[in-house]
Short mmCIF file of C-alpha atoms in Angstrom, two decimals:
data_model
loop_
_atom_site.label_atom_id
_atom_site.label_comp_id
_atom_site.label_asym_id
_atom_site.label_seq_id
_atom_site.Cartn_x
_atom_site.Cartn_y
_atom_site.Cartn_z
CA SER A 701 125.73 -41.08 -55.54
CA ALA A 702 124.89 -37.74 -54.33
CA VAL A 703 125.32 -34.38 -56.02
CA ILE A 704 125.90 -31.26 -53.76
CA SER A 705 126.08 -27.67 -54.55
CA GLN A 706 127.66 -25.33 -52.06
CA LYS A 707 127.80 -21.58 -52.44
CA PRO A 708 129.60 -18.98 -52.47
CA SER A 709 132.79 -20.98 -53.46
CA ARG A 710 135.01 -18.44 -52.32
CA ASP A 711 134.79 -14.97 -50.13
CA ILE A 712 137.05 -12.68 -48.30
CA CYS A 713 135.18 -11.00 -44.97
CA GLN A 714 136.11 -8.25 -42.79
CA ARG A 715 136.55 -9.43 -39.48
CA GLY A 716 133.48 -9.08 -37.25
CA THR A 717 131.09 -9.67 -39.86
CA SER A 718 129.19 -12.89 -40.42
CA LEU A 719 128.98 -15.30 -43.48
CA THR A 720 126.27 -17.77 -44.19
CA ILE A 721 127.16 -20.73 -46.46
CA GLN A 722 124.61 -22.75 -48.29
CA CYS A 723 124.43 -26.70 -49.45
CA GLN A 724 121.99 -27.90 -51.78
CA VAL A 725 121.81 -31.80 -52.26
CA ASP A 726 119.94 -33.41 -55.27
CA SER A 727 117.96 -35.97 -53.19
CA GLN A 728 116.73 -35.97 -49.92
CA VAL A 729 119.15 -37.14 -46.75
CA THR A 730 118.42 -37.56 -43.23
CA MET A 731 121.56 -36.05 -41.66
CA MET A 732 124.43 -33.47 -43.68
CA PHE A 733 127.46 -32.63 -42.48
CA TRP A 734 129.82 -29.65 -41.83
CA TYR A 735 133.49 -29.80 -41.65
CA ARG A 736 136.18 -27.57 -41.53
CA GLN A 737 139.41 -27.50 -43.15
CA GLN A 738 142.26 -25.02 -41.55
CA PRO A 739 145.38 -24.34 -43.96
CA GLY A 740 147.33 -27.28 -44.25
CA GLN A 741 145.38 -29.30 -42.05
CA SER A 742 142.54 -32.40 -42.74
CA LEU A 743 138.78 -32.05 -42.38
CA THR A 744 137.52 -31.55 -38.59
CA LEU A 745 133.70 -32.12 -37.92
CA ILE A 746 132.18 -28.84 -36.90
CA ALA A 747 128.39 -30.50 -36.50
CA THR A 748 125.50 -32.77 -37.81
CA ALA A 749 122.43 -31.33 -39.11
CA ASN A 750 119.22 -33.06 -38.82
CA GLN A 751 116.22 -31.98 -40.24
CA GLY A 752 113.52 -30.36 -37.65
CA SER A 753 116.11 -30.45 -34.86
CA GLU A 754 118.79 -28.81 -33.05
CA ALA A 755 121.86 -29.61 -34.84
CA THR A 756 124.87 -31.51 -32.50
CA TYR A 757 127.74 -29.68 -32.41
CA GLU A 758 131.56 -31.67 -31.73
CA SER A 759 133.84 -30.54 -29.13
CA GLY A 760 135.30 -26.92 -29.72
CA PHE A 761 132.71 -25.98 -31.45
CA VAL A 762 129.29 -23.78 -30.40
CA ILE A 763 126.05 -22.74 -31.90
CA ASP A 764 126.82 -19.22 -30.84
CA LYS A 765 129.54 -19.23 -33.44
CA PHE A 766 128.34 -21.43 -35.88
CA PRO A 767 124.94 -21.39 -36.14
CA ILE A 768 123.16 -24.09 -38.32
CA SER A 769 119.55 -24.31 -40.03
CA ARG A 770 118.31 -27.48 -41.65
CA PRO A 771 114.74 -26.44 -42.45
CA ASN A 772 114.16 -29.40 -45.13
CA LEU A 773 115.53 -32.50 -46.45
CA THR A 774 117.69 -31.02 -49.25
CA PHE A 775 119.17 -27.93 -47.93
CA SER A 776 121.10 -26.62 -45.04
CA THR A 777 123.04 -23.57 -44.29
CA LEU A 778 126.26 -22.87 -41.97
CA THR A 779 126.80 -19.05 -40.56
CA VAL A 780 130.42 -18.22 -39.52
CA SER A 781 129.56 -15.29 -36.69
CA ASN A 782 131.75 -12.43 -35.51
CA MET A 783 134.69 -13.35 -37.88
CA SER A 784 137.74 -13.21 -36.74
CA PRO A 785 141.26 -14.21 -39.27
CA GLU A 786 141.55 -17.87 -37.27
CA ASP A 787 138.43 -18.49 -39.24
CA SER A 788 140.07 -18.56 -42.44
CA SER A 789 139.46 -22.02 -43.45
CA ILE A 790 137.59 -24.04 -46.21
CA TYR A 791 134.41 -25.32 -45.05
CA LEU A 792 132.75 -28.16 -46.18
CA CYS A 793 129.52 -29.57 -46.47
CA SER A 794 128.81 -33.45 -46.73
CA VAL A 795 126.28 -36.18 -46.99
CA ASP A 796 125.92 -40.11 -46.39
CA LYS A 797 124.34 -42.07 -49.50
CA ASN A 798 124.31 -45.88 -49.20
CA THR A 799 127.31 -45.15 -46.47
CA GLU A 800 129.14 -43.46 -48.93
CA ALA A 801 130.10 -39.82 -47.94
CA PHE A 802 129.91 -37.23 -50.55
CA PHE A 803 131.15 -33.57 -50.53
CA GLY A 804 130.11 -30.21 -51.93
CA GLN A 805 133.07 -28.29 -53.25
CA GLY A 806 133.95 -26.24 -50.28
CA THR A 807 133.71 -22.80 -49.43
CA ARG A 808 137.20 -20.95 -49.35
CA LEU A 809 136.90 -17.99 -46.39
CA THR A 810 139.55 -15.44 -45.73
CA VAL A 811 138.97 -13.21 -42.77
CA VAL A 812 140.73 -9.70 -43.28
CA LYS B 510 140.97 -42.45 -29.58
CA GLN B 511 140.20 -43.52 -32.67
CA GLU B 512 142.95 -41.79 -35.19
CA VAL B 513 143.79 -42.47 -38.67
CA THR B 514 147.26 -41.78 -39.57
CA GLN B 515 148.99 -41.28 -43.15
CA ILE B 516 152.37 -41.70 -44.12
CA PRO B 517 153.64 -39.97 -46.16
CA ALA B 518 153.04 -36.59 -45.85
CA ALA B 519 154.30 -35.93 -48.97
CA LEU B 520 155.18 -37.70 -52.17
CA SER B 521 157.10 -36.75 -55.42
CA VAL B 522 157.55 -39.49 -58.18
CA PRO B 523 158.45 -39.18 -61.93
CA GLU B 524 155.56 -39.60 -64.08
CA GLY B 525 154.66 -43.57 -65.11
CA GLU B 526 155.95 -44.92 -61.38
CA ASN B 527 153.24 -46.98 -59.35
CA LEU B 528 152.87 -45.82 -56.17
CA VAL B 529 151.63 -46.88 -52.47
CA LEU B 530 150.05 -44.30 -50.22
CA ASN B 531 149.32 -45.99 -46.30
CA CYS B 532 146.53 -45.38 -44.51
CA SER B 533 146.42 -46.55 -40.68
CA PHE B 534 144.17 -46.78 -37.98
CA THR B 535 143.68 -47.58 -34.13
CA ASP B 536 140.76 -49.53 -34.12
CA SER B 537 140.03 -52.29 -35.88
CA ALA B 538 136.08 -51.96 -35.37
CA ILE B 539 135.81 -49.92 -38.56
CA TYR B 540 132.28 -49.35 -40.70
CA ASN B 541 134.30 -48.59 -43.24
CA LEU B 542 136.86 -46.78 -45.44
CA GLN B 543 137.16 -44.27 -47.92
CA TRP B 544 139.71 -42.75 -49.85
CA PHE B 545 139.00 -39.00 -51.34
CA ARG B 546 141.41 -37.00 -53.79
CA GLN B 547 141.19 -33.01 -52.92
CA ASP B 548 142.74 -30.64 -55.65
CA PRO B 549 144.11 -27.50 -54.01
CA GLY B 550 141.55 -25.43 -52.44
CA LYS B 551 138.51 -27.32 -53.63
CA GLY B 552 136.13 -30.14 -52.10
CA LEU B 553 136.65 -33.76 -51.64
CA THR B 554 135.91 -36.49 -54.72
CA SER B 555 135.41 -39.93 -53.28
CA LEU B 556 137.67 -42.46 -55.22
CA LEU B 557 136.90 -45.58 -53.59
CA LEU B 558 134.70 -46.85 -50.77
CA ILE B 559 135.49 -50.06 -48.72
CA GLN B 560 133.27 -51.96 -46.50
CA SER B 561 134.25 -53.44 -43.46
CA SER B 562 133.88 -56.92 -44.60
CA GLN B 563 135.59 -56.20 -48.09
CA ARG B 564 139.21 -56.32 -48.55
CA GLU B 565 139.76 -54.37 -51.71
CA GLN B 566 138.49 -52.27 -54.32
CA THR B 567 139.26 -51.25 -57.67
CA SER B 568 138.76 -48.32 -59.88
CA GLY B 569 140.95 -47.74 -63.04
CA ARG B 570 144.30 -47.39 -61.74
CA LEU B 571 143.27 -47.50 -58.35
CA ASN B 572 143.28 -50.06 -55.97
CA ALA B 573 142.53 -49.97 -52.21
CA SER B 574 143.07 -52.63 -49.72
CA LEU B 575 142.03 -53.02 -46.22
CA ASP B 576 143.40 -55.07 -43.69
CA LYS B 577 141.65 -54.65 -40.39
CA SER B 578 143.46 -56.75 -38.13
CA SER B 579 146.46 -54.80 -38.61
CA GLY B 580 144.55 -51.30 -38.66
CA ARG B 581 145.62 -50.41 -42.16
CA SER B 582 144.57 -49.54 -45.83
CA THR B 583 146.74 -48.99 -48.93
CA LEU B 584 145.99 -46.76 -52.02
CA TYR B 585 147.91 -48.39 -54.70
CA ILE B 586 148.08 -45.76 -57.95
CA ALA B 587 149.22 -47.24 -61.51
CA ALA B 588 151.34 -45.82 -63.81
CA SER B 589 151.03 -42.18 -62.11
CA GLN B 590 150.48 -39.17 -64.29
CA PRO B 591 150.68 -35.67 -63.80
CA GLY B 592 146.85 -35.24 -63.53
CA ASP B 593 147.29 -37.47 -60.63
CA SER B 594 149.03 -34.94 -58.47
CA ALA B 595 146.78 -33.72 -55.45
CA THR B 596 146.20 -34.60 -52.10
CA TYR B 597 144.77 -38.00 -51.02
CA LEU B 598 142.86 -38.31 -47.93
CA CYS B 599 141.99 -41.64 -45.93
CA ALA B 600 138.27 -41.61 -43.71
CA VAL B 601 137.37 -44.12 -41.43
CA LYS B 602 133.99 -44.49 -40.16
CA PHE B 603 134.15 -45.90 -36.76
CA GLY B 604 130.50 -47.72 -36.08
CA SER B 605 129.14 -44.01 -35.99
CA ASN B 606 128.00 -41.66 -38.63
CA MET B 607 130.85 -39.56 -38.45
CA LEU B 608 134.18 -40.12 -40.44
CA THR B 609 137.46 -39.17 -39.08
CA PHE B 610 140.40 -38.45 -41.28
CA GLY B 611 143.96 -38.92 -41.94
CA GLY B 612 146.08 -35.58 -42.45
CA GLY B 613 146.79 -36.62 -46.36
CA THR B 614 149.07 -37.21 -48.25
CA ARG B 615 150.30 -34.36 -50.77
CA LEU B 616 151.43 -35.98 -54.11
CA MET B 617 153.03 -34.72 -57.13
CA VAL B 618 153.59 -36.59 -60.18
CA LYS B 619 156.30 -34.84 -62.13
CA PRO B 620 156.24 -35.26 -66.22
#
């Protein structure tokens, strides 16, 4: 299995500001995934982060809005930039271990 | 387009009842299927993983089945308890590393 520590667990932010979410895994993994879960909705993949290369973004998500870092094989950050109330969601990081997906505890973001 | 659908969207049952949650997917060429539990405002906890070559997996009171030919999976919960109240998510890996999620079933077990 994999243990993922994600922080902060929640935050309330002013519109126009940025928030960086951190994700730490207890073992080395090739890919890390970032998801968004809007209120009352299921999960949508934002991007896939590989160490040493630029993240791959899904349709509807752009690097300027959601820059991602992946400095090593156990850590990644997702920044939500220039936030608006529509960015209020739960953001989750995920990894695969032996084909099974594991998730962090999530970051509950509220933009006011 | 590969899609995952879960029904019902919400379910309320009395404690002790056995129940079945349904998940359907549009493409039978799947790599694996995973059931998760999510408590309000929290992350996802993996419950059961079924590989493409398997037909079912069991863990305690939970049993998940997979029928690729019909594009269906079920999650069976025996002797439900109030602590089982949560949202249950079905996710399918369609041959890539990317998971496609269903909309979830919100379960409430009443004491």
